[in-house]
Structures are given as C-alpha cells and as structure tokens.
Short mmCIF file of C-alpha atoms in Angstrom, two decimals:
data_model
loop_
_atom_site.label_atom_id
_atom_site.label_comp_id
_atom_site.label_asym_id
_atom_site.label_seq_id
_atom_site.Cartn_x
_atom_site.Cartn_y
_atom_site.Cartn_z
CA UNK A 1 -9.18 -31.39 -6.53
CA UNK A 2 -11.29 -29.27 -3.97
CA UNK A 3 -13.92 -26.87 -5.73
CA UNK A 4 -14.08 -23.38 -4.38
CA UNK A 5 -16.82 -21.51 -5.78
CA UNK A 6 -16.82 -17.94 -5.99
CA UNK A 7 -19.83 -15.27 -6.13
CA UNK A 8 -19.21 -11.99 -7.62
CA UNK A 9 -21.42 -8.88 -5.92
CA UNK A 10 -23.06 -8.91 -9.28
CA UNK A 11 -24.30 -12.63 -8.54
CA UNK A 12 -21.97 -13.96 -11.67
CA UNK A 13 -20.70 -17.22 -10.35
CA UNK A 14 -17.21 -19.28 -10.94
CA UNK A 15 -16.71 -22.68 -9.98
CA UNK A 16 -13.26 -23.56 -9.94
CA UNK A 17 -10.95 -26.85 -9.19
CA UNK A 18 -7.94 -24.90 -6.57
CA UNK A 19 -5.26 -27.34 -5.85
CA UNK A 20 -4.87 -28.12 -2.33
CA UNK A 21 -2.12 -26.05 -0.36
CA UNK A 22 -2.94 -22.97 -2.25
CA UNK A 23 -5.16 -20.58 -1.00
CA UNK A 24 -8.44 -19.41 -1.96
CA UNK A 25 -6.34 -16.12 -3.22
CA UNK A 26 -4.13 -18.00 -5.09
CA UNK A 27 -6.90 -19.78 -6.83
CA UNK A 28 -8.88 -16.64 -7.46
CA UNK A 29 -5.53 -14.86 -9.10
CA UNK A 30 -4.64 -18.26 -11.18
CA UNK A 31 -7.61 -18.44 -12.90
CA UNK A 32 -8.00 -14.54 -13.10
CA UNK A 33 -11.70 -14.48 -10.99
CA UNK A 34 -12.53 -10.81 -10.81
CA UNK A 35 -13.03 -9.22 -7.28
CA UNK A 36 -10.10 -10.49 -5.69
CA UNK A 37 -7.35 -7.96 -5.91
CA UNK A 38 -4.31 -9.26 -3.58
CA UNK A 39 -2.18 -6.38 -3.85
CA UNK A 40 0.47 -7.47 -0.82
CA UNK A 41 0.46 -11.05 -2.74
CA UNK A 42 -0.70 -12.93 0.09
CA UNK A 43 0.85 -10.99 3.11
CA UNK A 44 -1.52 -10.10 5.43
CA UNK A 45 -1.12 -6.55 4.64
CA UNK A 46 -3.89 -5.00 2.31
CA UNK A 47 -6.98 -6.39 2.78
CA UNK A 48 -7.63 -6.36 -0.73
CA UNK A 49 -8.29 -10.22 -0.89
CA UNK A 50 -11.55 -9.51 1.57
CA UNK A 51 -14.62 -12.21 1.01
CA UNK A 52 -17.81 -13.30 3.32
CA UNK A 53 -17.72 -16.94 3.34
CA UNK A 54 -21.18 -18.40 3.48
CA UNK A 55 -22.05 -19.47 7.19
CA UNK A 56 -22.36 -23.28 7.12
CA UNK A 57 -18.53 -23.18 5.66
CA UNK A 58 -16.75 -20.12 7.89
CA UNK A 59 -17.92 -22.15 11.06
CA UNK A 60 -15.57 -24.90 9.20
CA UNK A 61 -12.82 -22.43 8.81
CA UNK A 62 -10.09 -22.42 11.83
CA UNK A 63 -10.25 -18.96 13.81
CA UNK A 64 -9.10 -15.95 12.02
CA UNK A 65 -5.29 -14.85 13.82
CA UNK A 66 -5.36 -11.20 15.21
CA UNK A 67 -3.05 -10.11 12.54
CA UNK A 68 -6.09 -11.10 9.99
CA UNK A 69 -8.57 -9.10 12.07
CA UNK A 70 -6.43 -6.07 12.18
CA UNK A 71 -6.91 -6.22 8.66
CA UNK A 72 -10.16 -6.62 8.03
CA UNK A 73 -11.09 -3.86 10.32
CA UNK A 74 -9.63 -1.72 7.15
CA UNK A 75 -11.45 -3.74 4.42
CA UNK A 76 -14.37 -2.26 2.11
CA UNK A 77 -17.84 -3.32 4.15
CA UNK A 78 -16.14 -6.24 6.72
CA UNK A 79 -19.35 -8.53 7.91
CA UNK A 80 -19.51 -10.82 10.13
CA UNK A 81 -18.61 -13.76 8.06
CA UNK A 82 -15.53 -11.56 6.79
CA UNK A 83 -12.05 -13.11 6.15
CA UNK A 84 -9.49 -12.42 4.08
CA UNK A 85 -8.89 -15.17 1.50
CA UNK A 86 -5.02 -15.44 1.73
CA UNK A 87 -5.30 -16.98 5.04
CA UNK A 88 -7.75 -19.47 3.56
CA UNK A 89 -5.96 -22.99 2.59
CA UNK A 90 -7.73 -25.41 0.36
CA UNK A 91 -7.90 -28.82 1.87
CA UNK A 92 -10.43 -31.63 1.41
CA UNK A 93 -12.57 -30.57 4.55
CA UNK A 94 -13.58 -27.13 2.60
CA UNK A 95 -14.23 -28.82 -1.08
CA UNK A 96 -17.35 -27.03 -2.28
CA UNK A 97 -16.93 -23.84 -0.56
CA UNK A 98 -18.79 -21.00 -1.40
CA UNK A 99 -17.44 -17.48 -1.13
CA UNK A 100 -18.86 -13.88 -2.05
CA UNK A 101 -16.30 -11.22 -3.01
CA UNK A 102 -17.58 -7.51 -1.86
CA UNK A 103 -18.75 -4.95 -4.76
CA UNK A 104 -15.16 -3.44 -4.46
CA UNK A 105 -11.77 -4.24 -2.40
CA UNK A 106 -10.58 -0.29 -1.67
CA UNK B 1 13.97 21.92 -13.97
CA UNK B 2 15.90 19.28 -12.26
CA UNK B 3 18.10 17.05 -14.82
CA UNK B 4 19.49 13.46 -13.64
CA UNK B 5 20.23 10.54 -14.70
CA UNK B 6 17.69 8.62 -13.76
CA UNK B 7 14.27 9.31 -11.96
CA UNK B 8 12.95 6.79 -10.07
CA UNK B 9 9.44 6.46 -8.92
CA UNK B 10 9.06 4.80 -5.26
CA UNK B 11 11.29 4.96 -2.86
CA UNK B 12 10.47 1.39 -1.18
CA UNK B 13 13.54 -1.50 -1.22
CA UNK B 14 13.41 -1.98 -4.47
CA UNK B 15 13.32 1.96 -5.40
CA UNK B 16 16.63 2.65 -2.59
CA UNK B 17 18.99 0.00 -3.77
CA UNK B 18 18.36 0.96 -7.56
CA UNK B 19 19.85 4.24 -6.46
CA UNK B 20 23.05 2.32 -5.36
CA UNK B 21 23.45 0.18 -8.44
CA UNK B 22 23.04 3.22 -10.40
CA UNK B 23 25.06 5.21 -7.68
CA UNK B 24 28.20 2.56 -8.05
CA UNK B 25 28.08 3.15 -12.14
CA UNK B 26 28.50 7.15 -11.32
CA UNK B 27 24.44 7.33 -12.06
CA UNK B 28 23.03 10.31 -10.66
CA UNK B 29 19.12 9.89 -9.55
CA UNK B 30 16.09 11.63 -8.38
CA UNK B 31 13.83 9.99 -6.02
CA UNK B 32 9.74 10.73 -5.60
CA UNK B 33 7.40 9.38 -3.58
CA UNK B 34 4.09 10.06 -2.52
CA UNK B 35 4.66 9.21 0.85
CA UNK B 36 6.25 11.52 3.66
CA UNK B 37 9.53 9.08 3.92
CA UNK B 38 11.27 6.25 2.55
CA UNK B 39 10.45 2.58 2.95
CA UNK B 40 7.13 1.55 1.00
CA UNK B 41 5.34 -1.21 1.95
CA UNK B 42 8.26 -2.24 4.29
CA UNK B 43 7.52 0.88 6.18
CA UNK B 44 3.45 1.61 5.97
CA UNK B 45 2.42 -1.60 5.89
CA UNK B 46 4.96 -3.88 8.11
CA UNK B 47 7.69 -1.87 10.09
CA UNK B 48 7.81 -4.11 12.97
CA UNK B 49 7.05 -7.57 11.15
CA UNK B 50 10.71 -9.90 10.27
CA UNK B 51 11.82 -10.87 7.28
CA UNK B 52 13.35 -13.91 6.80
CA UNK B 53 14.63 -14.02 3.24
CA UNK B 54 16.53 -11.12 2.58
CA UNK B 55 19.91 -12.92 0.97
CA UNK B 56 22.72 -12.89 3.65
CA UNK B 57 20.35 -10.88 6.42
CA UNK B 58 18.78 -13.78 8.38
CA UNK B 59 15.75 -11.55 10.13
CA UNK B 60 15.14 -7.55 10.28
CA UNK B 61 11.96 -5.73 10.32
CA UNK B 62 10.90 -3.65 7.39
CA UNK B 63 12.14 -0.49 9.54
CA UNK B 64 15.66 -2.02 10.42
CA UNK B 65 15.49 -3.17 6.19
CA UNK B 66 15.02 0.46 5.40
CA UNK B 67 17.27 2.04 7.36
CA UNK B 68 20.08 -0.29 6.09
CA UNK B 69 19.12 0.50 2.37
CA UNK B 70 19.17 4.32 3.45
CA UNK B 71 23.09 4.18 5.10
CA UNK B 72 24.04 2.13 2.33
CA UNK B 73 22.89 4.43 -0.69
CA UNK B 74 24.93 7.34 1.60
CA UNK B 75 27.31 7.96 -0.34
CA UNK B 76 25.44 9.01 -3.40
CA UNK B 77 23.75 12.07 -1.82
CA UNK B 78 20.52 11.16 -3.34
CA UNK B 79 17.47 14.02 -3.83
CA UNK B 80 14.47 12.86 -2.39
CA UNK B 81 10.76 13.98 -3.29
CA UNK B 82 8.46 12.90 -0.56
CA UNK B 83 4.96 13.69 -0.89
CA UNK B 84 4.72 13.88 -4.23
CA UNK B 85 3.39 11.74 -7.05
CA UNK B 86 4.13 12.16 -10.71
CA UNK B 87 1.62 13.02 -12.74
CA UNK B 88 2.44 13.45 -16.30
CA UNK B 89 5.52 11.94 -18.56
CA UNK B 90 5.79 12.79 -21.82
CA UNK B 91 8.41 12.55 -24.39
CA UNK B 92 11.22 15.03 -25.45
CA UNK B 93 13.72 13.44 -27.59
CA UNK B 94 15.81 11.03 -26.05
CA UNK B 95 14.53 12.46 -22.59
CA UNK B 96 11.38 12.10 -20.50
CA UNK B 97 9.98 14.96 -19.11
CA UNK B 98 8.07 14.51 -15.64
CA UNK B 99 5.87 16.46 -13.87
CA UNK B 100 4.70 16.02 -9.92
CA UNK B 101 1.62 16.70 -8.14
CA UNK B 102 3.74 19.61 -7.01
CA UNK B 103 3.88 20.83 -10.22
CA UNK B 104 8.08 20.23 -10.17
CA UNK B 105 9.34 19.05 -13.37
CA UNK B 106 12.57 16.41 -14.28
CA UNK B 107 14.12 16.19 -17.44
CA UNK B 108 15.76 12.54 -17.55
CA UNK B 109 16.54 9.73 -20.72
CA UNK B 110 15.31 7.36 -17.79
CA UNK B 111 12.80 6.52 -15.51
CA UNK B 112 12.65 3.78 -13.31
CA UNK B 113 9.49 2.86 -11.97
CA UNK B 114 9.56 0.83 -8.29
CA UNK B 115 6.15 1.68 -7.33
CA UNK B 116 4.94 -1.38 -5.44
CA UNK B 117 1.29 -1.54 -6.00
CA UNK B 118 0.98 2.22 -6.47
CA UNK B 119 0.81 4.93 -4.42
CA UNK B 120 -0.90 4.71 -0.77
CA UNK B 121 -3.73 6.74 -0.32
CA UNK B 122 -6.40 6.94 3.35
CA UNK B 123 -8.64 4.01 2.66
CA UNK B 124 -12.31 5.88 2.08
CA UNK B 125 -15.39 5.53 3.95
CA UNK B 126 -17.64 3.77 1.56
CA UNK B 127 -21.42 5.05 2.53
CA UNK B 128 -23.27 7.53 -0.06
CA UNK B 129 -22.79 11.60 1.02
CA UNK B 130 -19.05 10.36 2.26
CA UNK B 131 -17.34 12.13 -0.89
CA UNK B 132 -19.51 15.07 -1.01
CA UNK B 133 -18.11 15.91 3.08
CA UNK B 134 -14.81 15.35 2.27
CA UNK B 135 -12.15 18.12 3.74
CA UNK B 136 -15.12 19.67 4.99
CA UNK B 137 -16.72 17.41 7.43
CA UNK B 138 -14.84 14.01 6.81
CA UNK B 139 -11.25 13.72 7.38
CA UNK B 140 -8.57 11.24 6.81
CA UNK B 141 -6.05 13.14 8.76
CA UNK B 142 -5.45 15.76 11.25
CA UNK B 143 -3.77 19.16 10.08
CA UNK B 144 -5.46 21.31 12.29
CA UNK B 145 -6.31 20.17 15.71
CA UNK B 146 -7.99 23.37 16.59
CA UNK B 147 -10.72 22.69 14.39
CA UNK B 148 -12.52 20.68 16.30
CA UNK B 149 -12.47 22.97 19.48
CA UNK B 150 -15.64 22.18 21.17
CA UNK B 151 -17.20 20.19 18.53
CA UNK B 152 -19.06 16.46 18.43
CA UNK B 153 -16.05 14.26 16.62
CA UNK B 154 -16.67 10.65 15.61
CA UNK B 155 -14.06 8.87 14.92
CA UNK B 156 -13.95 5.72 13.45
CA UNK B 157 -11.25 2.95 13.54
CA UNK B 158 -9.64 0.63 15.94
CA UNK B 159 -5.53 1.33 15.36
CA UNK B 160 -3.34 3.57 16.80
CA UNK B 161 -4.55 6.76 14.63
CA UNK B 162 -8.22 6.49 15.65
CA UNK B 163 -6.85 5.69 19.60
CA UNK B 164 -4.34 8.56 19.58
CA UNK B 165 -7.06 10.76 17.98
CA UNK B 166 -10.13 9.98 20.29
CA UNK B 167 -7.34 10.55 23.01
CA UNK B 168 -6.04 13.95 22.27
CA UNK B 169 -9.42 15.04 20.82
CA UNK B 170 -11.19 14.51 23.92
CA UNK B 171 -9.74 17.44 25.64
CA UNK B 172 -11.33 19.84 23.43
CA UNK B 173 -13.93 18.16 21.95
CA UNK B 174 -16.70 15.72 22.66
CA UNK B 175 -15.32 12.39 20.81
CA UNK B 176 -17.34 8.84 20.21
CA UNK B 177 -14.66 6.06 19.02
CA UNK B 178 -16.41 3.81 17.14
CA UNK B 179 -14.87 0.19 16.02
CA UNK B 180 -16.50 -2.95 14.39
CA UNK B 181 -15.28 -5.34 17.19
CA UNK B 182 -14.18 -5.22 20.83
CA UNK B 183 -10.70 -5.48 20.28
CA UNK B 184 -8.71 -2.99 19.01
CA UNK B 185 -5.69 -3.09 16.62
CA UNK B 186 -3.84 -0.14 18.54
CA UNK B 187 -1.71 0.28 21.48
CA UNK B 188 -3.44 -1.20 24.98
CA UNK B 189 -2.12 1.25 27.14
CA UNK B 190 -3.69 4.22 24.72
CA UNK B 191 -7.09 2.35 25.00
CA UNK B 192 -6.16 2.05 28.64
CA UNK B 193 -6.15 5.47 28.89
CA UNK B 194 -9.30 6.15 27.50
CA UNK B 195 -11.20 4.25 29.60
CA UNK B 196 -9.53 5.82 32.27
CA UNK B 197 -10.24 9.15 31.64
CA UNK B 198 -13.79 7.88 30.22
CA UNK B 199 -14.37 11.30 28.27
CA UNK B 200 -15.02 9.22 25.21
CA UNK B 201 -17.79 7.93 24.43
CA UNK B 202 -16.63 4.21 22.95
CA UNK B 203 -18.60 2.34 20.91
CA UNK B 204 -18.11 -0.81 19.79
CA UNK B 205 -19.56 -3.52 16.92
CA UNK B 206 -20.82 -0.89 15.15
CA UNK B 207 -20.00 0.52 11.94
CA UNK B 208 -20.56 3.44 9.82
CA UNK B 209 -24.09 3.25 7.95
CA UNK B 210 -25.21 6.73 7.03
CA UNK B 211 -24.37 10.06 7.25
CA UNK B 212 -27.59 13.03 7.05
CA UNK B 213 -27.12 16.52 7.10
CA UNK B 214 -27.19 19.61 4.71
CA UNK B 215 -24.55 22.02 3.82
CA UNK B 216 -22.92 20.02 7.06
CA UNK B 217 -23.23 17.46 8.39
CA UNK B 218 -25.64 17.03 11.42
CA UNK B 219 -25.76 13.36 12.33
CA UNK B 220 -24.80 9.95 11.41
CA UNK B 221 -26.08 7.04 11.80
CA UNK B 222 -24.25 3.47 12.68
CA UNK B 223 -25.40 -0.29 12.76
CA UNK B 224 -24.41 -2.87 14.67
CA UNK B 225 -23.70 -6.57 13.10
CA UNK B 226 -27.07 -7.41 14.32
CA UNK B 227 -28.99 -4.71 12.77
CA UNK B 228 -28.98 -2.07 15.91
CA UNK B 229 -29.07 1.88 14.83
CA UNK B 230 -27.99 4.47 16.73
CA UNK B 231 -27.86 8.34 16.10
CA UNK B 232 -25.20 10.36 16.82
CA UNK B 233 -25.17 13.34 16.83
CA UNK B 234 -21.77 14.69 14.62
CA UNK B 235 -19.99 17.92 13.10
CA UNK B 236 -16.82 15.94 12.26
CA UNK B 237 -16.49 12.39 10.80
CA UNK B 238 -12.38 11.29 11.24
CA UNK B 239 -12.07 8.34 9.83
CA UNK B 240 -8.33 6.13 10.20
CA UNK B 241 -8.67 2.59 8.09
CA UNK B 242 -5.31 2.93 6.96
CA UNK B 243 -3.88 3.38 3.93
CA UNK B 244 -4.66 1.51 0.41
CA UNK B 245 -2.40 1.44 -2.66
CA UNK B 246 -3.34 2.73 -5.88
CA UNK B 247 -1.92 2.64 -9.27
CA UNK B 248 -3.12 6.47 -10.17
CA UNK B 249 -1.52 8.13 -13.18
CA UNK B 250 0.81 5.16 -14.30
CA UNK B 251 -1.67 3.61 -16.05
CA UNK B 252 -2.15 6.28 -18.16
CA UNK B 253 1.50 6.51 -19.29
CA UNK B 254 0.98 4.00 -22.36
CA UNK B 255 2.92 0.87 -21.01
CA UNK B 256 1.74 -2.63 -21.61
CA UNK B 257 0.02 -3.56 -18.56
CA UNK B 258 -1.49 -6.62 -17.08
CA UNK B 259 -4.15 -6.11 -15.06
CA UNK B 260 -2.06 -3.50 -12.20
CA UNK B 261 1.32 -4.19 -12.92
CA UNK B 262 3.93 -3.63 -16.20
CA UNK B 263 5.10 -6.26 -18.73
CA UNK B 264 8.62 -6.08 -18.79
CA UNK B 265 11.38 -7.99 -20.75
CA UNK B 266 13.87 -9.78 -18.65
CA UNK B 267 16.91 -8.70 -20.13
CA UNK B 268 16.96 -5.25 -18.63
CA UNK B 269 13.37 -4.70 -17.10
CA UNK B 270 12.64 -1.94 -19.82
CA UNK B 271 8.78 -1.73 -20.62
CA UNK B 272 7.19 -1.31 -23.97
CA UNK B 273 8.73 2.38 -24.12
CA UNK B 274 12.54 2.65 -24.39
CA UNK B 275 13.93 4.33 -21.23
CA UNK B 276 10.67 3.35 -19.11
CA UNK B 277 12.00 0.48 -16.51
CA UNK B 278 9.78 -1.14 -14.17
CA UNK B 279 11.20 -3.00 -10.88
CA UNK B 280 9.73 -4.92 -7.78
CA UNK B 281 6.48 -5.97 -7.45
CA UNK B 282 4.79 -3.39 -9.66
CA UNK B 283 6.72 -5.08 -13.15
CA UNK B 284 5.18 -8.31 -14.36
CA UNK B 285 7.09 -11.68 -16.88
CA UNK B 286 6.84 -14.98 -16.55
CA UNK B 287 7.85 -16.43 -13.36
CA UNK B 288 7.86 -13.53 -11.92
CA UNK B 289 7.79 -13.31 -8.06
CA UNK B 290 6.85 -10.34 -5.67
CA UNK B 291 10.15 -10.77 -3.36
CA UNK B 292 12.32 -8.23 -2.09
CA UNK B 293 15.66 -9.75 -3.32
CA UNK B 294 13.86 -10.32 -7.06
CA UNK B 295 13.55 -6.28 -6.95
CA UNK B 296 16.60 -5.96 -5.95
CA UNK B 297 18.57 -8.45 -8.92
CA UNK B 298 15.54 -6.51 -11.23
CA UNK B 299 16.96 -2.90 -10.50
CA UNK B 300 20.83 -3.95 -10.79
CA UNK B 301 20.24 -5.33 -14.60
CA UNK B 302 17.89 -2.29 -15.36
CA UNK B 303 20.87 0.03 -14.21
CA UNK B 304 23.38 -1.29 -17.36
CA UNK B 305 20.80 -0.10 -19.64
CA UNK B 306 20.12 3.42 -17.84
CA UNK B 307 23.92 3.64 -17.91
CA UNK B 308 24.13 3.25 -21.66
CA UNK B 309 21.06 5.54 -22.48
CA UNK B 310 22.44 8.15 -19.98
CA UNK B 311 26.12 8.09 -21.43
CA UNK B 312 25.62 7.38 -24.72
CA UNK B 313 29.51 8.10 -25.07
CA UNK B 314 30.89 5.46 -23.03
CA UNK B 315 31.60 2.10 -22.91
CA UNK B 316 29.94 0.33 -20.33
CA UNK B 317 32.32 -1.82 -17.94
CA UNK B 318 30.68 -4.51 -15.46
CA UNK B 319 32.76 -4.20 -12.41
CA UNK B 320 32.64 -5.66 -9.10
CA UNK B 321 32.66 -3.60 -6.01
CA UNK B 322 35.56 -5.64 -4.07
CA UNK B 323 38.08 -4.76 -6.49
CA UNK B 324 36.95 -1.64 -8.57
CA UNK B 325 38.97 1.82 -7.21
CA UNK B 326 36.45 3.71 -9.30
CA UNK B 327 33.09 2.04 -7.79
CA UNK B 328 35.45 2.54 -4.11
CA UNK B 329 35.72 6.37 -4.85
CA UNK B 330 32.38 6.42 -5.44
CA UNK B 331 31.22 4.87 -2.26
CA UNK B 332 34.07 6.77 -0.38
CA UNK B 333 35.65 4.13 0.99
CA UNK B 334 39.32 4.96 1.87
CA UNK B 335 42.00 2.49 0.30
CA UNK B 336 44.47 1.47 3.00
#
C-alpha cells in the first residue's frame, strides 16, 4: 500500500499505509490524523481538508480543477503549494508523499 | 413561549422533510436556523451544482432540491426561525426548554437536531489585530453602505461578494480588490465591469499579511506569493471568504459526541438524552454515511419516537400515505 505521510503545524509526524483509490482525506479521517477536518465529506465545498504538499510531490499531482481553486481561495493561509486533500487520490506514482496540514482549517 | 411538538434545529434537506414525516403523523414543528433561508449546505454551499442520487429524482441542483422539499412540507404551515441559533437547552420535565440567540424561547418533549456540520458563520481573516477591528474596521458583510462614503476600502476575495462589493463601493469610495490569484471565482461580466470602469484599484497574488493602526486602522500591509509587500493605505478592511460551519453551542448540550458529530442509536436516531434526535450528516453510528437520502430514512424513523413522546396518549399507527384518509387530510389532498 502507498504511504502518505502527514506533518502536523506542530512538526508531529504520521506515516500512514492509505489504500489506493481513497484519498489523502479519506486516509487522514480513517486513521483519525488531526488537522484534517473534512466537514462537506469530500465535496469540494469547505475547504476544511486544506494541506501544502511538499514541492517535489505537488509538481507530481495532476492540475488542481477550478472548482478546487475556488475553494482554496477561502481556506485558512492558501500557499502556493495549496490543495485540498479530497481531490488527492492515492495511487502508486504518489507512494511516499509528504503533506503539511495548516495550524487550523477555519 | 412557543410550544410544539417538535423543534428542529437546521432547516437543510434533512431538517425540511423531518417536518413532513412529522407533519403526515399530525406533528406540529418549529424550525430555526441560523441562516437567513432554508436549504443548508444545498443552498450556501452548492445551489447550482446536480445531484445525482436523490432516490427517484435523477439530477436537480441543491436550489431546485430545496424548493421541492419547501412545496412539499406546504401543507403543514411550518414556523420558521431564520437567523437564529439556539443557544441554551435545558430540561423541564418531560419537555426541553430552548432558548435562541434572539433570546425566543420553545417549550417542546422533542428536539430534533439536523444541523449539518453546524452553523455557517463569515470565514475570518486570520492575521493578528484582525479580531480586535472587528465591526469597527473589518467587516464580513455590508449593512450600511453609507459608511464607507468617501473612504479607502480594501476588499479582499475573489467571488461574487468581494466583485459586487468593489463594484458598488467604487462609486463612493476609493476601493482596492485584492485576490490571491488572477482568476476570480465570481461572475466575468462583474469583473468585466470593473475593469471597465477601472475605478478600482485590483490587485492580484497578493494576500492579506498585516494590518497597523491605532484606535483605527490606518494601513495594511499585503504579500505576494513571492515575498512582495505593499502598503495600502485603508480605513475599512471587507473581507468575503465565504462562509465556514461551526458546531457552536451543541457541543455543550451534554450528548455523546465523536469528534463534531452525535452518537446516535439506529433504532430511532435518539442521542444519549431521551427526546434529543440527531439526523443527517451531523449524527454519527456505524456505517454511517453523509447522504441526503440517509437523512432523509434517519428523520422518518426519529419521527415514530417524537410521535410517542409527544402523545403519550395514543397509539401509534404506521400508515402509508397512498391509502391513509387521515395522512390525505393532512396533506390536503382532495379525495375524488
């Protein structure tokens, strides 16, 4: 299974095997990693999911859709390596990805 | 004090058709929400997206969803409290008394919460000093336009709110629009517009970074993704980045919770308290799924136990809408 690793803003650090298919959401909520809320459940409509993926891996990532930049526009801090994790399927090609989640979602 | 049957908190989906199945067992309820109208999530957060899995509709937006759930629930005459949130429950024999941010107060045996993810609330600007301007020099909304006669507005935001805004704004007042990115969320021809007219000073790839000031504030300042500051000089900050969803006061009502939402059995969706119901996305049990139709299936069995906690009395009789004269007379249909 792919590894997703995820970085709290505090620097506290979860590695975690996320089966592929799901999302990077749905493996943050499964294995309860704090700093992901989700409150739409994966809809595309809260922004609460927000993370910066680490460079070398969001060049990996396909394009964010406008829908998921509308979004992010309204998340806490956006950066340029912004995305929200929902729209992020696990697949072979991103095993050992790396993301931070923000010091809050709202 | 307003008695009912049944108050139920949220008036998204989930929230309107547990007024019918309530309304079809001769249920009276009371409807609050902290929003200005009906619709939830369906109606801040996707009006114009389809959904595809509402049982028997094959595609409707969120508006078209609402409006359906509003003709159908008709007949019942239903109260609604928009703009209101309720603060306060406590416990009065076999009632609940509530009390709203408007300081109105229900006397029911039930409650039914169907309050999504909580109530929506302006998303905040995050930078230090933010909190201390707020309804002072930092705005999430417009009340009074006349404010800002003559004054240096920035406004902040890329969707129709923060377009509309910088728009009407700019004929009294000297407006900068600033957005993170080039493109903008709301309507082309608004943004059109501006540029047109070119009163307003647009800024883009920049985002809030500090604001400095005194009693007031005099200036902010604002970064761009690679590390630019500008000044700006600023009476008013109006910021639009939408609205967020909090769980506010129901977490402090002394149901079993699981991280936001409450543990519910499966039988009849009651929580930890009798009388207390929780439907749609906010209630949690295993297997649970945030769907429409689950609210909807969640809200029909929690109406059998309202029913018997509300007329203690009388026997309760399932019934099926095709064939039952009294659930007819209720609806007002006219047997031919």
């Amino acid at each position: 299974m792919p590894k997703i690793t995820y970085i709290e803003s505090t620097g506290e650090q979860r590695t975690i095997d996320v089966q592929k298919g799901l999302s990077v959401m749905e493996g943050a909520i499964q294995n309860k990693i704090p700093g992901i809320d989700a409150d739409c459940g994966g809809g595309m409509a809260c922004a609460t999911c927000h993370v910066y993926v680490k460079e070398e891996w969001f060049n990996k990532l396909p394009k964010a859709e406008d829908g998921e930049q509308d979004m992010i526009d309204m998340a806490y801090e956006p950066k340029k390596n912004s995305r929200l994790s929902c729209q992020l399927i696990v697949s072979d090609e991103l095993d050992g990805m790396v993301v931070t989640t923000p010091t809050k979602q709202t | 004090m307003i008695k009912t049957d049944v108050v139920i908190v949220g008036a998204g989906p989930v929230g309107l058709f547990a007024v019918h199945q309530l309304g079809i067992k001769g249920l009276k309820s009371e409807v609050i929400d902290n929003l200005d109208k009906a619709g939830g999530q369906c109606i801040e957060l996707y009006p114009d997206k389809p959904i595809y899995d509402i049982a028997g509709i094959p595609e409707c937006t969120g508006e078209e969803l609402t409006k359906n759930l509003l003709d159908q629930i008709k007949p019942f005459k239903t109260n609604f409290h928009f703009n209101e949130r309720v603060q306060e429950i406590k416990n009065d024999g076999n009632n609940w008394i509530l009390k709203t941010s408007k300081n109105k107060i229900f006397s029911s045996p039930n409650i039914i919460i169907a309050g999504g993810v909580g109530s929506f609330e302006p998303r905040k600007l995050s930078v230090k000093d933010a909190e201390k301007y707020e309804d002072k020099n930092v705005f999430y909304s417009v009340t009074d336009k006349n404010k800002f006669k003559g004054k240096k507005i920035s406004i902040f935001g890329g969707g129709d709110s923060a377009l509309d805004w910088a728009l009407e704004l700019s004929k009294i007042a000297n407006v900068t629009l600033i957005h993170r990115r080039e493109e903008f969320r709301g309507a082309p021809h608004t943004l059109g517009e501006l540029k047109k007219i070119g009163k307003v000073d647009i800024k883009t790839k920049y985002q809030l970074a500090s604001i400095e000031g005194g009693e007031k504030i005099k200036s902010i300042n604002i970064k761009s993704d690679d590390g630019k500051e500008t000044q700006i000089e600023t009476d008013y900050i109006l910021s639009f980045f939408g609205l967020i969803m909090k769980l506010g006061p129901i977490s402090e009502w002394g149901l079993n919770m699981d991280k936001k939402t409450i543990k519910v059995n499966t039988e009849n969706f009651e929580t930890n308290k009798k009388g207390i119901f929780a439907i749609g996305d906010i209630c949690t049990y295993p297997g649970k799924l945030k769907l429409i139709l689950s609210g909807f299936h969640e809200g029909a069995l929690a109406s059998v136990e309202c029913f018997k906690r509300a007329r203690p009395n009388e026997k309760y009789r399932f019934e099926f809408t095709t064939s039952s004269k009294e659930i007819q007379a209720r609806l007002g249909v006219k047997n031919k």
